[in-house]
């Protein structure tokens, strides 16, 4: 039989691939995206994301699990980890295992050094230490907002968010003008702007005291002292971050894409949260929002900690289960909800076109991540992939597969391996993005929507 004839007779032989925009009502996709843009605008850091998630949970009747003596079917609870990570759960009829979707709340940014403030050439600046994998030159000439927590010597806590409201100042790192950049432009990309050049402008007005040294720095300290009661020493005990200021925006004549800071991983996080809130299931559904993924999931708010086990212990105790916390996790199933790198027409050379995610073609199912010979990957088993496929089919999810770039060209990981080490099967899934880890990432609204459909289907399987 000729190829064409066979293709007509047995169309199922070939994998069907078409834009997810063709199989979704545009209205549903757009209204989901509007809710996401509102979330992304306020969930800039893991702290502000945690606060926004808990705000949304409490509004819908979720209770702090620490306040509950016991748990029963129908209960909706959350577990707050250091105000930087949170686990939300809807208790269902089935309590032998949990259906867990894990995503992360932190995104690359510039953290303020322990001794940041100095003066140079009549300007006050703050020294920063970049957080996560960044292309440093991208963080110049971008309006920045300051977030975080600082305590005064007397122990008064200040939570900062400066630079988002219209009447608030912003901050910025300058880059060199092209007229004088001949030598700079001969450098490699990693050296065009070096880490120690990521110094943020914070002031220019000097104090009037003619005896004072560093008059502008003094003026900034005086201002912070007047407003917050802070002194220079307080920075050494603080946790302050500069992140891109501003709100997400629609991109393209058709408003199909969104640009914004932190799609990695607030997009998967938002789809995860909405999936949990909207799901109706006999299963016990858990949405896990972790911290510190961008620096290896370390620390006691990261997914490499034992926080899932701690949570399982509380659940077993309060539900009065007869299995151990470890058994509860072994019996669980998981999705690692994280973004993938999409095939960028401006940089096609880094992707294997046959195995790359394309914007607008649905949620990306990533059997494995990692780098080189699948190092540091959680490589999902075929048996589990078979279950995942059934969820995709049942919920009419438009899906595609992906690898993070061509083999040996780079790589990256997610929290998948930290969830699977407790024994639960895990697979990566999320929307594709362009410009990952840049101050302005791009995704397609329909991929976000398909991710939501998949996560919801997973909770409800
Ligand atoms: Mn991520
Ligand atoms: Mn990342």
Coordinates of C-alpha atoms in Angstrom, one line a residue, residues 215-421:
X215 CA 27.4 62.0 52.1
X216 CA 24.9 60.2 49.8
X217 CA 25.2 56.9 51.6
X218 CA 24.7 58.8 54.9
X219 CA 21.5 60.4 53.4
X220 CA 20.1 57.0 52.4
X221 CA 20.9 55.5 55.9
X222 CA 19.2 58.6 57.5
X223 CA 16.1 58.1 55.3
X224 CA 15.9 54.4 56.1
X225 CA 16.3 55.1 59.8
X226 CA 13.6 57.8 59.7
X227 CA 11.2 55.5 57.8
X228 CA 11.9 52.1 59.3
X229 CA 14.2 52.7 62.3
X230 CA 16.9 50.8 60.5
X231 CA 20.7 51.1 60.8
X232 CA 23.4 49.9 58.5
X233 CA 24.1 46.8 60.7
X234 CA 20.5 45.6 60.1
X235 CA 21.4 44.6 56.5
X236 CA 23.7 41.9 57.9
X237 CA 20.7 40.1 59.4
X238 CA 18.2 40.8 56.7
X239 CA 16.9 38.9 53.6
X240 CA 16.3 41.3 50.8
X241 CA 15.8 40.7 47.1
X242 CA 15.7 42.8 43.9
X243 CA 13.2 41.4 41.3
X244 CA 11.9 42.9 38.1
X245 CA 9.2 45.5 38.8
X246 CA 5.9 45.7 37.0
X247 CA 3.1 43.5 35.9
X248 CA 2.7 40.7 33.2
X249 CA 1.4 41.8 29.8
X250 CA -0.2 40.2 26.8
X251 CA 2.1 39.7 23.8
X252 CA 1.1 39.6 20.2
X253 CA -1.8 41.0 18.2
X254 CA -3.9 38.0 19.2
X255 CA -3.0 38.3 22.9
X256 CA -2.0 34.6 22.9
X257 CA 1.2 35.0 24.9
X258 CA 2.1 36.5 28.2
X259 CA 5.4 38.1 29.1
X260 CA 6.3 38.5 32.8
X261 CA 8.8 37.8 35.5
X262 CA 8.7 34.3 37.1
X263 CA 6.7 32.1 34.8
X264 CA 9.3 29.6 36.1
X265 CA 7.7 28.4 38.1
X266 CA 4.6 30.5 39.0
X267 CA 2.8 29.3 35.9
X268 CA 2.9 25.7 36.9
X269 CA 2.3 26.7 40.5
X270 CA -0.8 28.7 39.6
X271 CA -2.2 25.8 37.4
X272 CA -1.4 23.4 40.3
X273 CA -3.3 25.7 42.8
X274 CA -6.3 26.1 40.5
X275 CA -6.4 22.4 39.7
X276 CA -6.5 21.6 43.4
X277 CA -9.2 24.2 44.1
X278 CA -11.4 23.2 41.2
X279 CA -10.9 19.4 41.5
X280 CA -13.7 17.1 42.8
X281 CA -12.3 13.7 43.7
X282 CA -12.4 10.7 46.0
X283 CA -8.6 11.0 46.1
X284 CA -6.7 13.0 48.7
X285 CA -5.2 15.7 46.6
X286 CA -2.0 17.6 47.7
X287 CA -0.5 20.7 46.0
X288 CA 3.1 21.2 47.2
X289 CA 4.7 24.6 46.6
X290 CA 8.4 24.4 47.3
X291 CA 11.2 26.9 47.7
X292 CA 14.9 27.0 46.7
X293 CA 14.5 24.9 43.5
X294 CA 16.6 27.4 41.6
X295 CA 19.6 26.7 43.8
X296 CA 19.2 22.9 44.1
X297 CA 16.1 22.6 46.4
X298 CA 18.4 22.9 49.4
X299 CA 17.6 24.2 52.9
X300 CA 14.6 23.4 55.2
X301 CA 12.2 25.1 52.8
X302 CA 13.4 23.2 49.8
X303 CA 12.2 19.9 48.3
X304 CA 15.4 18.1 49.2
X305 CA 14.5 18.5 52.9
X306 CA 12.2 16.0 54.7
X307 CA 9.3 18.3 54.7
X308 CA 7.0 15.9 52.7
X309 CA 7.8 13.2 55.2
X310 CA 7.1 15.7 58.1
X311 CA 3.8 16.5 56.4
X312 CA 2.9 12.8 55.9
X313 CA 3.6 12.3 59.6
X314 CA 1.0 15.0 60.5
X315 CA -1.5 13.6 58.0
X316 CA -1.1 10.0 59.3
X317 CA -1.5 11.1 62.9
X318 CA -4.4 13.5 62.4
X319 CA -6.3 11.1 60.1
X320 CA -5.6 8.2 62.4
X321 CA -4.3 6.0 59.6
X322 CA -2.8 2.6 60.4
X323 CA 0.1 2.9 57.9
X324 CA 3.4 4.7 58.5
X325 CA 4.1 8.1 57.0
X326 CA 6.7 6.5 54.8
X327 CA 4.1 4.0 53.5
X328 CA 1.7 6.8 52.8
X329 CA 4.3 8.4 50.6
X330 CA 5.3 5.1 48.9
X331 CA 1.6 4.6 48.0
X332 CA 1.4 8.2 46.6
X333 CA 1.6 9.3 43.0
X334 CA 3.2 12.6 41.9
X335 CA 3.6 15.1 39.1
X336 CA 6.5 17.5 39.2
X337 CA 4.9 20.7 37.8
X338 CA 7.6 22.8 36.2
X339 CA 8.2 24.7 33.0
X340 CA 10.1 23.4 30.0
X341 CA 12.2 25.2 27.5
X342 CA 10.3 25.7 24.2
X343 CA 11.7 25.7 20.6
X344 CA 12.5 29.4 20.0
X345 CA 12.5 30.3 16.3
X346 CA 15.3 32.8 17.0
X347 CA 17.5 30.1 18.5
X348 CA 16.4 26.8 16.8
X349 CA 20.0 25.4 16.8
X350 CA 19.8 24.4 20.5
X351 CA 16.7 22.2 20.2
X352 CA 16.1 18.9 18.6
X353 CA 13.0 19.9 16.6
X354 CA 11.5 16.5 16.7
X355 CA 11.7 16.4 20.5
X356 CA 11.2 20.0 21.5
X357 CA 8.1 21.7 23.0
X358 CA 6.4 24.3 20.8
X359 CA 4.4 27.2 22.2
X360 CA 0.7 26.7 21.8
X361 CA 0.8 22.9 21.4
X362 CA -0.3 22.0 24.9
X363 CA 1.2 20.8 28.1
X364 CA 4.7 19.3 28.0
X365 CA 5.2 15.8 29.4
X366 CA 8.8 15.3 30.2
X367 CA 9.7 11.7 31.0
X368 CA 13.1 12.8 32.2
X369 CA 15.1 16.0 32.7
X370 CA 18.8 16.2 33.8
X371 CA 21.9 16.7 31.6
X372 CA 24.4 14.6 29.7
X373 CA 23.6 10.9 30.1
X374 CA 20.4 11.7 32.0
X375 CA 22.4 12.6 35.1
X376 CA 20.3 13.9 38.0
X377 CA 17.0 12.9 36.2
X378 CA 14.0 11.2 37.6
X379 CA 13.3 9.0 34.6
X380 CA 9.6 8.0 34.8
X381 CA 8.8 4.3 34.3
X382 CA 6.8 3.1 31.3
X383 CA 4.1 1.7 33.6
X384 CA 3.6 5.2 35.1
X385 CA 3.7 6.9 31.7
X386 CA 0.9 4.5 30.7
X387 CA -1.2 5.9 33.6
X388 CA -0.3 9.4 32.7
X389 CA -1.4 8.8 29.1
X390 CA -4.8 7.6 30.3
X391 CA -5.3 10.8 32.2
X392 CA -4.4 12.8 29.1
X393 CA -6.8 10.9 27.0
X394 CA -9.7 10.9 29.5
X395 CA -9.5 14.7 30.0
X396 CA -8.9 15.5 26.3
X397 CA -5.6 17.2 27.1
X398 CA -3.5 18.4 24.2
X399 CA 0.0 17.3 25.1
X400 CA 3.5 17.2 23.7
X401 CA 6.8 15.8 24.8
X402 CA 10.1 17.5 25.4
X403 CA 13.8 17.3 26.2
X404 CA 15.6 20.3 27.6
X405 CA 17.5 21.1 24.4
X406 CA 19.7 18.9 22.3
X407 CA 21.6 16.1 24.1
X408 CA 24.9 17.3 25.6
X409 CA 24.1 21.0 24.9
X410 CA 23.2 21.8 28.5
X411 CA 20.4 20.6 30.8
X412 CA 18.6 21.2 34.0
X413 CA 16.5 19.6 36.7
X414 CA 13.3 20.0 38.8
X415 CA 12.0 18.7 42.1
X416 CA 10.9 15.4 40.5
X417 CA 13.9 13.4 41.9
X418 CA 13.3 14.8 45.5
X419 CA 9.7 13.6 45.4
X420 CA 10.4 10.2 43.8
X421 CA 13.0 9.3 46.5

